[in-house]
Coordinates of C-alpha atoms in Angstrom, one line a residue:
M1 CA 20.6 -2.9 -10.6
L2 CA 21.7 -3.5 -6.9
R3 CA 21.2 0.2 -6.1
Y4 CA 17.7 0.2 -7.6
I5 CA 16.7 -3.0 -5.8
S6 CA 18.0 -1.6 -2.5
K7 CA 16.0 1.6 -3.0
R8 CA 12.9 -0.4 -3.8
L9 CA 13.3 -2.6 -0.7
L10 CA 13.4 0.5 1.5
Y11 CA 10.2 1.7 -0.1
M12 CA 8.7 -1.7 0.4
L13 CA 9.6 -1.6 4.1
L14 CA 8.0 1.8 4.5
S15 CA 4.9 0.6 2.6
L16 CA 4.7 -2.5 4.8
F17 CA 5.0 -0.5 8.0
L18 CA 2.0 1.7 6.8
I19 CA 0.0 -1.4 5.9
V20 CA 0.7 -3.1 9.3
T21 CA -0.2 0.1 11.1
A22 CA -3.4 0.6 9.2
T23 CA -4.4 -3.0 9.7
F24 CA -3.8 -2.9 13.4
F25 CA -5.9 0.2 14.0
L26 CA -8.7 -0.9 11.6
M27 CA -9.0 -4.1 13.7
R28 CA -9.1 -2.1 16.9
A29 CA -11.8 0.2 15.4
A30 CA -14.0 -2.8 14.3
P31 CA -17.1 -3.3 16.6
G32 CA -17.0 -6.2 19.0
G33 CA -14.0 -8.3 19.9
P34 CA -12.3 -11.6 19.2
F35 CA -14.4 -13.3 22.0
T36 CA -17.7 -11.7 21.0
S37 CA -20.2 -14.4 20.1
E38 CA -23.9 -15.2 20.2
K39 CA -23.3 -17.1 23.4
Q40 CA -22.4 -14.7 26.2
I41 CA -19.0 -15.4 27.8
P42 CA -18.9 -14.9 31.6
P43 CA -17.0 -11.6 32.4
E44 CA -14.4 -13.4 34.5
I45 CA -13.5 -15.8 31.6
E46 CA -13.4 -12.9 29.1
K47 CA -11.1 -10.9 31.5
N48 CA -8.7 -13.9 31.8
L49 CA -8.7 -14.4 28.0
N50 CA -7.9 -10.7 27.4
E51 CA -5.1 -10.8 30.0
F52 CA -3.7 -14.0 28.5
Y53 CA -3.6 -12.6 25.0
G54 CA -2.4 -9.2 26.1
L55 CA -5.6 -7.4 25.0
D56 CA -5.9 -5.7 28.4
L57 CA -2.8 -3.6 27.7
P58 CA -2.9 0.0 26.4
W59 CA -3.2 0.3 22.7
Y60 CA 0.4 1.6 22.3
H61 CA 1.8 -1.4 24.1
Q62 CA -0.2 -3.7 21.9
Y63 CA 0.9 -1.8 18.8
F64 CA 4.6 -2.0 19.8
N65 CA 4.3 -5.7 20.7
Y66 CA 2.7 -6.4 17.3
L67 CA 5.4 -4.5 15.4
V68 CA 8.1 -6.6 17.2
S69 CA 6.3 -9.8 16.5
I70 CA 5.9 -8.9 12.8
A71 CA 9.7 -8.2 12.7
K72 CA 10.3 -11.7 14.1
W73 CA 7.9 -13.2 11.6
D74 CA 5.5 -14.2 14.4
F75 CA 1.9 -13.3 13.7
G76 CA 0.7 -14.6 17.0
P77 CA -1.8 -17.3 18.1
S78 CA -5.1 -17.8 16.5
F79 CA -8.1 -16.9 18.7
K80 CA -10.3 -19.6 17.1
Y81 CA -8.1 -22.4 15.9
K82 CA -7.0 -23.9 19.3
G83 CA -3.4 -24.9 19.6
Q84 CA -2.4 -23.3 16.3
T85 CA -0.7 -20.0 15.5
V86 CA -1.3 -17.8 12.5
N87 CA 2.0 -19.0 11.1
D88 CA 0.8 -22.6 11.3
L89 CA -2.3 -21.6 9.3
I90 CA -0.3 -19.8 6.6
E91 CA 2.2 -22.7 6.3
E92 CA -0.8 -25.1 6.0
G93 CA -2.9 -23.1 3.6
F94 CA -0.5 -21.2 1.4
P95 CA 1.1 -24.3 -0.4
V96 CA -2.4 -25.4 -1.4
S97 CA -3.4 -21.9 -2.6
F98 CA 0.0 -21.5 -4.3
F99 CA -0.4 -24.7 -6.3
L100 CA -4.0 -23.8 -7.3
G101 CA -2.9 -20.3 -8.2
M102 CA 0.1 -21.4 -10.3
E103 CA -2.1 -23.8 -12.2
A104 CA -4.7 -21.1 -12.9
L105 CA -2.0 -18.5 -13.7
L106 CA -0.3 -20.7 -16.2
L107 CA -3.7 -21.5 -17.9
A108 CA -4.7 -17.8 -17.9
V109 CA -1.3 -16.5 -19.3
S110 CA -0.9 -19.2 -22.0
I111 CA -4.5 -19.1 -23.3
G112 CA -5.0 -15.4 -22.8
V113 CA -1.8 -14.3 -24.6
L114 CA -2.5 -16.8 -27.4
L115 CA -6.0 -15.6 -27.9
G116 CA -4.9 -12.0 -27.8
I117 CA -2.2 -12.5 -30.4
I118 CA -4.6 -14.5 -32.7
A119 CA -7.2 -11.8 -32.4
A120 CA -4.7 -9.0 -33.2
L121 CA -3.2 -10.8 -36.2
N122 CA -6.7 -11.4 -37.6
H123 CA -8.2 -8.0 -36.8
N124 CA -11.9 -7.6 -37.7
K125 CA -12.1 -11.3 -38.8
W126 CA -14.0 -14.2 -37.3
Q127 CA -11.0 -15.2 -35.2
D128 CA -10.9 -11.7 -33.6
Y129 CA -14.7 -11.7 -33.0
G130 CA -14.6 -15.2 -31.5
A131 CA -11.8 -14.4 -29.2
M132 CA -13.4 -11.2 -28.0
V133 CA -16.8 -12.9 -27.4
F134 CA -15.0 -15.4 -25.2
A135 CA -13.2 -12.5 -23.4
V136 CA -16.5 -10.6 -22.8
L137 CA -18.1 -13.8 -21.4
G138 CA -15.2 -14.5 -19.2
I139 CA -15.3 -11.0 -17.8
S140 CA -19.1 -10.8 -17.4
V141 CA -19.6 -14.2 -15.7
P142 CA -18.5 -14.1 -12.0
S143 CA -16.1 -16.7 -10.8
F144 CA -18.7 -18.3 -8.5
I145 CA -21.2 -18.7 -11.3
M146 CA -18.4 -20.1 -13.6
A147 CA -17.5 -22.6 -10.8
S148 CA -21.1 -23.7 -10.5
I149 CA -21.5 -24.1 -14.3
L150 CA -18.3 -26.2 -14.5
Q151 CA -19.4 -28.4 -11.5
Y152 CA -22.8 -29.0 -13.1
F153 CA -21.8 -29.9 -16.6
L154 CA -18.2 -31.3 -16.3
A155 CA -18.7 -33.0 -12.9
I156 CA -22.3 -33.9 -12.3
K157 CA -23.6 -34.4 -15.9
L158 CA -20.5 -35.8 -17.7
G159 CA -18.6 -37.1 -14.6
W160 CA -15.2 -36.1 -16.0
F161 CA -14.0 -34.5 -12.8
P162 CA -14.8 -34.6 -9.1
V163 CA -17.3 -32.0 -7.9
A164 CA -15.2 -30.7 -5.0
R165 CA -12.5 -31.6 -2.4
W166 CA -8.7 -31.5 -2.7
E167 CA -7.3 -35.0 -2.9
S168 CA -5.6 -35.5 -6.2
L169 CA -4.5 -33.7 -9.3
Q170 CA -7.8 -34.3 -10.9
H171 CA -9.5 -32.4 -8.1
T172 CA -7.5 -29.3 -9.1
V173 CA -8.8 -29.0 -12.7
L174 CA -12.3 -27.5 -12.1
P175 CA -11.2 -24.9 -9.5
A176 CA -8.2 -23.9 -11.7
L177 CA -10.5 -23.4 -14.7
A178 CA -13.0 -21.4 -12.7
L179 CA -10.2 -19.2 -11.3
A180 CA -8.5 -18.8 -14.6
A181 CA -11.6 -17.8 -16.7
T182 CA -11.8 -14.2 -15.7
L183 CA -8.0 -13.8 -15.7
T184 CA -7.8 -15.3 -19.2
A185 CA -10.4 -12.9 -20.5
F186 CA -8.6 -9.8 -19.1
I187 CA -5.2 -11.0 -20.4
A188 CA -6.7 -11.7 -23.9
R189 CA -8.2 -8.2 -24.2
L190 CA -5.0 -6.6 -22.9
T191 CA -2.8 -8.5 -25.2
R192 CA -5.0 -7.8 -28.2
S193 CA -5.1 -4.0 -27.7
S194 CA -1.4 -3.9 -27.0
M195 CA -0.6 -6.1 -30.0
L196 CA -2.7 -3.9 -32.3
E197 CA -0.8 -0.8 -31.1
V198 CA 2.6 -2.4 -31.6
L199 CA 1.7 -3.7 -35.1
G200 CA 0.9 -0.1 -36.1
N201 CA 4.4 1.2 -35.2
D202 CA 6.9 2.4 -37.8
Y203 CA 9.5 -0.3 -37.0
I204 CA 6.9 -3.0 -37.8
R205 CA 6.3 -1.4 -41.2
T206 CA 10.1 -1.2 -41.7
A207 CA 10.4 -4.9 -40.9
K208 CA 7.7 -5.6 -43.5
A209 CA 9.5 -3.5 -46.1
K210 CA 12.7 -5.5 -45.5
G211 CA 10.9 -8.6 -46.5
L212 CA 10.6 -10.3 -43.1
S213 CA 7.9 -12.9 -42.9
R214 CA 4.8 -12.4 -40.7
G215 CA 6.0 -15.0 -38.3
Q216 CA 9.4 -13.4 -37.9
I217 CA 7.9 -9.9 -37.3
T218 CA 5.4 -11.3 -34.8
V219 CA 7.9 -13.4 -32.8
K220 CA 11.0 -11.1 -32.9
H221 CA 9.5 -7.7 -32.8
A222 CA 5.8 -7.5 -31.9
I223 CA 5.2 -10.0 -29.1
R224 CA 8.0 -8.8 -26.9
N225 CA 6.9 -5.2 -26.8
A226 CA 3.2 -6.1 -26.6
L227 CA 3.8 -8.1 -23.4
L228 CA 4.9 -5.1 -21.3
P229 CA 1.3 -4.1 -20.3
V230 CA 0.6 -7.8 -19.6
V231 CA 3.6 -8.1 -17.3
T232 CA 2.4 -5.0 -15.5
Y233 CA -1.0 -6.6 -14.9
L234 CA 0.6 -9.9 -13.8
G235 CA 2.4 -8.3 -10.8
P236 CA -0.6 -7.7 -8.5
L237 CA -2.6 -10.4 -10.2
S238 CA 0.0 -13.1 -9.3
A239 CA 0.0 -12.1 -5.6
Q240 CA -3.8 -12.2 -5.6
V241 CA -4.1 -15.5 -7.3
L242 CA -1.2 -17.3 -5.5
T243 CA -2.6 -16.4 -2.1
G244 CA -5.9 -18.1 -2.9
S245 CA -9.4 -17.2 -4.1
F246 CA -11.7 -16.9 -1.2
V247 CA -14.8 -17.7 -3.2
I248 CA -13.4 -20.6 -5.3
E249 CA -11.8 -22.3 -2.3
K250 CA -15.1 -22.1 -0.4
I251 CA -17.1 -23.5 -3.3
F252 CA -14.8 -26.4 -3.9
G253 CA -13.9 -27.1 -0.3
I254 CA -10.2 -26.4 -0.7
P255 CA -8.2 -26.0 2.5
G256 CA -6.2 -23.0 1.2
L257 CA -5.2 -19.7 2.7
G258 CA -8.3 -18.0 1.2
S259 CA -10.6 -20.4 3.0
H260 CA -8.8 -19.7 6.3
F261 CA -9.2 -16.0 5.7
V262 CA -12.9 -16.2 5.2
T263 CA -13.3 -18.4 8.2
S264 CA -11.3 -15.9 10.3
I265 CA -13.6 -13.1 9.3
T266 CA -16.8 -14.9 10.3
N267 CA -15.1 -16.1 13.6
R268 CA -13.7 -12.6 14.4
D269 CA -10.2 -14.2 14.5
Y270 CA -8.4 -10.8 14.5
T271 CA -4.8 -12.2 14.6
T272 CA -5.5 -14.4 11.6
I273 CA -7.1 -11.5 9.6
M274 CA -4.1 -9.3 10.4
G275 CA -1.5 -11.9 9.7
V276 CA -3.0 -13.0 6.4
T277 CA -3.4 -9.4 5.3
V278 CA 0.3 -8.6 6.1
F279 CA 1.4 -11.8 4.4
Y280 CA -0.6 -10.9 1.3
S281 CA 0.8 -7.4 1.3
I282 CA 4.4 -8.8 1.4
L283 CA 3.7 -11.0 -1.6
L284 CA 2.1 -8.1 -3.5
L285 CA 5.1 -5.8 -2.9
L286 CA 7.5 -8.5 -4.0
A287 CA 5.4 -9.2 -7.1
V288 CA 5.5 -5.5 -8.1
L289 CA 9.3 -5.4 -7.5
L290 CA 9.8 -8.5 -9.8
V291 CA 7.6 -6.8 -12.5
D292 CA 9.8 -3.7 -12.4
I293 CA 13.0 -5.9 -12.7
A294 CA 11.4 -7.9 -15.5
Y295 CA 10.9 -4.7 -17.5
G296 CA 14.6 -4.4 -18.0
F297 CA 14.8 -7.9 -19.5
I298 CA 11.8 -7.6 -21.7
D299 CA 12.7 -4.1 -23.0
P300 CA 16.4 -3.2 -22.7
R301 CA 15.5 0.4 -23.5
I302 CA 14.0 0.8 -20.0
K303 CA 16.7 1.8 -17.5
L304 CA 15.9 0.8 -14.0
A305 CA 17.9 3.5 -12.3
G306 CA 16.5 6.3 -14.4
G307 CA 13.2 4.9 -15.4
K308 CA 13.5 6.3 -18.9
K309 CA 13.6 4.8 -22.3
G310 CA 16.1 5.3 -25.0
E311 CA 19.0 6.4 -22.7

């Protein structure tokens, strides 16, 4: 296990280096600059700003300095948020996005897996059709449309929840539901298809022949193996959700990391764009690593070192 984790950490460092490099040069290739705006800045002031932030240095000096800063976990100052660094913005926005993402993820996993299991156990019955209609609607309706629908009916018409803002636990319900809708639909469809495949295996028929009840077969044999594709999907999904949904946070006025990222794009805040991208990449790589480790606990036949089953 330790050898496998060490090997994966080396691959993660290599992947992170490539991501940092690509992000740096893509930002350099983008038209305009961090101080480009509708209001023209005097050349003297722009020159002083470039000198202060080190933007007047050759590209290889800037690239080396950026790699050193990343290694020190220093994403640099924000060009648009005066008196704040990118680290400050991440520390301020990530806890909000993390809480919202965890709430949405728990809703999506619990409801999605439950719907998928119910649909598979009642294949071609009304429960199956009902769950799949819900899944199709969840996938078809974009999150910003779902957010608007929830705001109109549950907040404006019924008055059950606040329309927007981030002030109490009640304010988190609507954005979490809007964020979880599409995820729930995907997980439900994935769980259903995986469950149907598992239920058709020989060992399930053997368990039935031994006289095990439907509940015992489902809990002890079917669900555990059916969850492997779901766990695979949850790796990158968790990193995406926990770092914040750009659209949902904007609609509900949530001061999360996604909101900062959107604002940094519109303001040409290059250091924030690069810092948040690198931060998101780190979370994504860690999530994929945790998924690979979780495989060994869900299905002991999977050997981490060899990556093969049944050995």
